Amino acid sequence: MGLFSNKTEITVVIPAFNEEGAIAPTIKGAGEVLTAAGLKYEIITVDDGSTDKTAAAAEAAGSKVIRHPINRGYGRSLLSGIHAAAHDWILIIDADGSYPPAEIAKLLPHVPAFDMVVGAREGSLFWGTPVKALMRFIYLRIARFVAGEPIPDANSGLRIFRKEAVSTSMPVLCYGYSFTTTMTLSFLNAGRFVRFEPIRFTERVGHSKVKPVRDILRTLQIMTQVILYFNPMKFAAVVTLLPLLATFAAAAHLLLSPQADPRWLVIALMLVISVLVFLLGCAVESIRLHSRK
């Protein structure tokens, strides 16, 4: 199967929170694809404090199960599974049925040439409503700025990657839904080989657990932390540009208009000071991130 040998061993990690209705088909489907590819594998389902029968359904489908006593989040579930994995390659797939297990076969031919292969979602279901499409476009443009290259899908929940790369290439760990975004940006900024492979994306089973406002703010925080770690000067240059332009505009207005209110210059200077204080905080955060490595 591509560059994979039949000696390659994979751990499938499936984070699950109240996914009783979709977990079994996901486990069985992933197993069928890997068996057909002739690969040795294990499947670990991380039950993140579910209140339904997710854990029992996963065990009945043949998966190992790790149980969290309370709900700790998508990223924390993935980390639990990754730490418990017995093999060097990790495949993650959501438990809600939105990623057809058959799509796993599209990722396998591209490893181990790549450190990570991401299933890049496409189509109207991925982009959603016009408002959602606009938000996703802006999000992907910001991700492109942070990574320095185009990213078709930064937070796909279907991907395969080297286990060791999680500890060596991810200076920032997120316990929530931003985990996959953090992984994508960190791998690219660290110079890892990443491939985006187009895949089908379908309706999920059950209700989404995503909280848009909270998760968007957390994602922006993660993006800031990642760029502060890998390229702080790039971030500082962009953040400093706007207040400097505002100050120059206010100064020019005062020089060209004798009747202009001088308070505009004061406002501009206050803006510059605020940005400088913010950048000082960013510098401290950058030092903190590097000291944790």
Short mmCIF file of N, CA and C in Angstrom, two decimals, residues 76-158:
data_model
loop_
_atom_site.label_atom_id
_atom_site.label_comp_id
_atom_site.label_asym_id
_atom_site.label_seq_id
_atom_site.Cartn_x
_atom_site.Cartn_y
_atom_site.Cartn_z
N ARG A 76 -7.58 17.11 24.94
CA ARG A 76 -7.14 16.27 26.07
C ARG A 76 -7.42 14.81 25.78
N SER A 77 -8.51 14.53 25.11
CA SER A 77 -8.83 13.15 24.75
C SER A 77 -7.80 12.59 23.77
N LEU A 78 -7.43 13.40 22.78
CA LEU A 78 -6.42 12.95 21.82
C LEU A 78 -5.08 12.69 22.51
N LEU A 79 -4.71 13.56 23.42
CA LEU A 79 -3.44 13.38 24.13
C LEU A 79 -3.44 12.10 24.96
N SER A 80 -4.56 11.80 25.60
CA SER A 80 -4.65 10.55 26.37
C SER A 80 -4.43 9.35 25.47
N GLY A 81 -5.06 9.36 24.30
CA GLY A 81 -4.90 8.25 23.36
C GLY A 81 -3.49 8.18 22.79
N ILE A 82 -2.91 9.33 22.46
CA ILE A 82 -1.56 9.36 21.90
C ILE A 82 -0.54 8.83 22.92
N HIS A 83 -0.66 9.25 24.17
CA HIS A 83 0.27 8.80 25.21
C HIS A 83 0.16 7.30 25.44
N ALA A 84 -1.05 6.76 25.27
CA ALA A 84 -1.25 5.33 25.50
C ALA A 84 -0.93 4.48 24.28
N ALA A 85 -0.68 5.11 23.14
CA ALA A 85 -0.47 4.38 21.88
C ALA A 85 0.78 3.52 21.93
N ALA A 86 0.67 2.32 21.40
CA ALA A 86 1.80 1.38 21.38
C ALA A 86 2.63 1.51 20.11
N HIS A 87 2.11 2.23 19.11
CA HIS A 87 2.77 2.27 17.82
C HIS A 87 3.29 3.66 17.47
N ASP A 88 4.14 3.72 16.44
CA ASP A 88 4.84 4.96 16.10
C ASP A 88 4.02 5.90 15.23
N TRP A 89 2.99 5.38 14.59
CA TRP A 89 2.12 6.22 13.76
C TRP A 89 0.74 6.31 14.40
N ILE A 90 0.18 7.53 14.40
CA ILE A 90 -1.13 7.78 15.00
C ILE A 90 -2.10 8.21 13.91
N LEU A 91 -3.25 7.58 13.89
CA LEU A 91 -4.34 8.00 13.02
C LEU A 91 -5.48 8.47 13.90
N ILE A 92 -5.94 9.69 13.70
CA ILE A 92 -7.09 10.17 14.46
C ILE A 92 -8.28 10.35 13.53
N ILE A 93 -9.45 10.06 14.06
CA ILE A 93 -10.70 10.22 13.31
C ILE A 93 -11.79 10.52 14.31
N ASP A 94 -12.67 11.45 13.99
CA ASP A 94 -13.77 11.80 14.88
C ASP A 94 -14.77 10.65 14.98
N ALA A 95 -15.46 10.61 16.10
CA ALA A 95 -16.39 9.51 16.37
C ALA A 95 -17.81 9.79 15.89
N ASP A 96 -18.04 10.95 15.29
CA ASP A 96 -19.42 11.36 14.99
C ASP A 96 -19.91 10.96 13.61
N GLY A 97 -19.09 10.24 12.84
CA GLY A 97 -19.52 9.79 11.53
C GLY A 97 -19.34 10.79 10.41
N SER A 98 -18.79 11.97 10.70
CA SER A 98 -18.64 12.98 9.66
C SER A 98 -17.48 12.68 8.71
N TYR A 99 -16.54 11.86 9.16
CA TYR A 99 -15.42 11.44 8.31
C TYR A 99 -15.62 9.96 7.96
N PRO A 100 -16.01 9.65 6.73
CA PRO A 100 -16.20 8.24 6.35
C PRO A 100 -14.89 7.47 6.52
N PRO A 101 -14.89 6.37 7.28
CA PRO A 101 -13.65 5.61 7.49
C PRO A 101 -12.97 5.18 6.19
N ALA A 102 -13.76 5.00 5.13
CA ALA A 102 -13.17 4.60 3.85
C ALA A 102 -12.17 5.63 3.33
N GLU A 103 -12.30 6.88 3.76
CA GLU A 103 -11.39 7.93 3.30
C GLU A 103 -9.98 7.76 3.87
N ILE A 104 -9.84 6.93 4.89
CA ILE A 104 -8.51 6.66 5.47
C ILE A 104 -7.57 6.12 4.39
N ALA A 105 -8.11 5.33 3.50
CA ALA A 105 -7.29 4.71 2.44
C ALA A 105 -6.59 5.75 1.57
N LYS A 106 -7.15 6.96 1.47
CA LYS A 106 -6.53 8.00 0.65
C LYS A 106 -5.27 8.58 1.32
N LEU A 107 -5.18 8.44 2.64
CA LEU A 107 -4.05 9.02 3.36
C LEU A 107 -2.84 8.08 3.40
N LEU A 108 -3.10 6.78 3.45
CA LEU A 108 -2.04 5.80 3.68
C LEU A 108 -0.90 5.82 2.66
N PRO A 109 -1.17 6.02 1.35
CA PRO A 109 -0.05 5.95 0.39
C PRO A 109 1.01 7.04 0.57
N HIS A 110 0.72 8.06 1.37
CA HIS A 110 1.62 9.21 1.46
C HIS A 110 2.50 9.21 2.70
N VAL A 111 2.45 8.16 3.48
CA VAL A 111 3.35 8.00 4.61
C VAL A 111 4.13 6.70 4.41
N PRO A 112 5.39 6.68 4.89
CA PRO A 112 6.06 7.65 5.77
C PRO A 112 6.80 8.77 5.08
N ALA A 113 6.54 9.04 3.79
CA ALA A 113 7.24 10.14 3.13
C ALA A 113 6.93 11.48 3.80
N PHE A 114 5.70 11.61 4.33
CA PHE A 114 5.31 12.83 5.01
C PHE A 114 5.20 12.57 6.51
N ASP A 115 5.50 13.60 7.30
CA ASP A 115 5.37 13.49 8.76
C ASP A 115 3.91 13.52 9.19
N MET A 116 3.08 14.15 8.38
CA MET A 116 1.65 14.19 8.66
C MET A 116 0.88 14.32 7.36
N VAL A 117 -0.18 13.54 7.23
CA VAL A 117 -1.09 13.63 6.09
C VAL A 117 -2.47 14.01 6.64
N VAL A 118 -2.99 15.12 6.18
CA VAL A 118 -4.26 15.66 6.67
C VAL A 118 -5.34 15.43 5.63
N GLY A 119 -6.47 14.89 6.06
CA GLY A 119 -7.62 14.76 5.18
C GLY A 119 -8.30 16.11 5.03
N ALA A 120 -8.13 16.75 3.88
CA ALA A 120 -8.65 18.10 3.65
C ALA A 120 -10.09 18.03 3.14
N ARG A 121 -11.02 18.53 3.94
CA ARG A 121 -12.43 18.49 3.58
C ARG A 121 -12.73 19.46 2.44
N GLU A 122 -13.72 19.10 1.65
CA GLU A 122 -14.12 19.94 0.52
C GLU A 122 -15.65 19.97 0.44
N GLY A 123 -16.16 20.85 -0.41
CA GLY A 123 -17.58 20.85 -0.71
C GLY A 123 -18.41 21.81 0.13
N SER A 124 -19.70 21.86 -0.21
CA SER A 124 -20.61 22.81 0.43
C SER A 124 -20.82 22.52 1.91
N LEU A 125 -20.77 21.26 2.30
CA LEU A 125 -20.96 20.92 3.72
C LEU A 125 -19.80 21.45 4.55
N PHE A 126 -18.60 21.45 4.00
CA PHE A 126 -17.43 21.98 4.69
C PHE A 126 -17.53 23.49 4.84
N TRP A 127 -17.93 24.18 3.76
CA TRP A 127 -17.98 25.64 3.81
C TRP A 127 -19.23 26.16 4.51
N GLY A 128 -20.35 25.42 4.40
CA GLY A 128 -21.55 25.79 5.13
C GLY A 128 -22.27 27.00 4.57
N THR A 129 -22.97 27.70 5.46
CA THR A 129 -23.74 28.88 5.08
C THR A 129 -22.80 30.01 4.64
N PRO A 130 -23.34 31.05 3.96
CA PRO A 130 -22.48 32.17 3.55
C PRO A 130 -21.72 32.81 4.72
N VAL A 131 -22.37 32.92 5.86
CA VAL A 131 -21.71 33.52 7.03
C VAL A 131 -20.58 32.60 7.51
N LYS A 132 -20.88 31.31 7.60
CA LYS A 132 -19.87 30.35 8.03
C LYS A 132 -18.72 30.29 7.03
N ALA A 133 -19.05 30.36 5.74
CA ALA A 133 -18.01 30.32 4.71
C ALA A 133 -17.09 31.53 4.83
N LEU A 134 -17.66 32.70 5.12
CA LEU A 134 -16.85 33.91 5.30
C LEU A 134 -15.92 33.76 6.50
N MET A 135 -16.47 33.26 7.61
CA MET A 135 -15.66 33.07 8.81
C MET A 135 -14.55 32.05 8.56
N ARG A 136 -14.87 30.99 7.83
CA ARG A 136 -13.85 29.97 7.55
C ARG A 136 -12.76 30.53 6.62
N PHE A 137 -13.18 31.35 5.66
CA PHE A 137 -12.21 31.98 4.76
C PHE A 137 -11.24 32.85 5.53
N ILE A 138 -11.78 33.67 6.44
CA ILE A 138 -10.92 34.55 7.26
C ILE A 138 -10.00 33.73 8.13
N TYR A 139 -10.55 32.69 8.73
CA TYR A 139 -9.76 31.79 9.59
C TYR A 139 -8.61 31.15 8.83
N LEU A 140 -8.88 30.68 7.61
CA LEU A 140 -7.84 30.04 6.81
C LEU A 140 -6.80 31.05 6.33
N ARG A 141 -7.22 32.30 6.10
CA ARG A 141 -6.26 33.34 5.72
C ARG A 141 -5.33 33.66 6.89
N ILE A 142 -5.88 33.69 8.09
CA ILE A 142 -5.03 33.93 9.27
C ILE A 142 -4.07 32.76 9.46
N ALA A 143 -4.60 31.54 9.28
CA ALA A 143 -3.74 30.36 9.40
C ALA A 143 -2.62 30.39 8.36
N ARG A 144 -2.95 30.85 7.16
CA ARG A 144 -1.93 30.96 6.11
C ARG A 144 -0.86 31.97 6.52
N PHE A 145 -1.27 33.07 7.13
CA PHE A 145 -0.29 34.07 7.58
C PHE A 145 0.63 33.47 8.65
N VAL A 146 0.06 32.74 9.59
CA VAL A 146 0.86 32.15 10.67
C VAL A 146 1.83 31.11 10.11
N ALA A 147 1.35 30.26 9.19
CA ALA A 147 2.18 29.17 8.66
C ALA A 147 3.10 29.61 7.53
N GLY A 148 2.72 30.67 6.82
CA GLY A 148 3.53 31.13 5.71
C GLY A 148 3.28 30.38 4.42
N GLU A 149 2.20 29.62 4.35
CA GLU A 149 1.85 28.89 3.13
C GLU A 149 0.36 28.55 3.16
N PRO A 150 -0.23 28.28 1.97
CA PRO A 150 -1.67 27.99 1.91
C PRO A 150 -2.03 26.73 2.70
N ILE A 151 -3.18 26.79 3.38
CA ILE A 151 -3.69 25.66 4.15
C ILE A 151 -5.15 25.44 3.76
N PRO A 152 -5.48 24.35 3.07
CA PRO A 152 -6.87 24.13 2.66
C PRO A 152 -7.79 23.74 3.80
N ASP A 153 -7.25 23.11 4.85
CA ASP A 153 -8.08 22.68 5.99
C ASP A 153 -7.18 22.53 7.21
N ALA A 154 -7.23 23.50 8.10
CA ALA A 154 -6.30 23.52 9.24
C ALA A 154 -6.74 22.62 10.38
N ASN A 155 -8.04 22.40 10.53
CA ASN A 155 -8.53 21.69 11.72
C ASN A 155 -9.27 20.39 11.40
N SER A 156 -8.89 19.75 10.33
CA SER A 156 -9.52 18.47 9.99
C SER A 156 -9.31 17.45 11.11
N GLY A 157 -10.34 16.67 11.38
CA GLY A 157 -10.27 15.65 12.42
C GLY A 157 -9.85 14.28 11.91
N LEU A 158 -9.46 14.20 10.64
CA LEU A 158 -8.94 12.95 10.08
C LEU A 158 -7.53 13.20 9.58
#
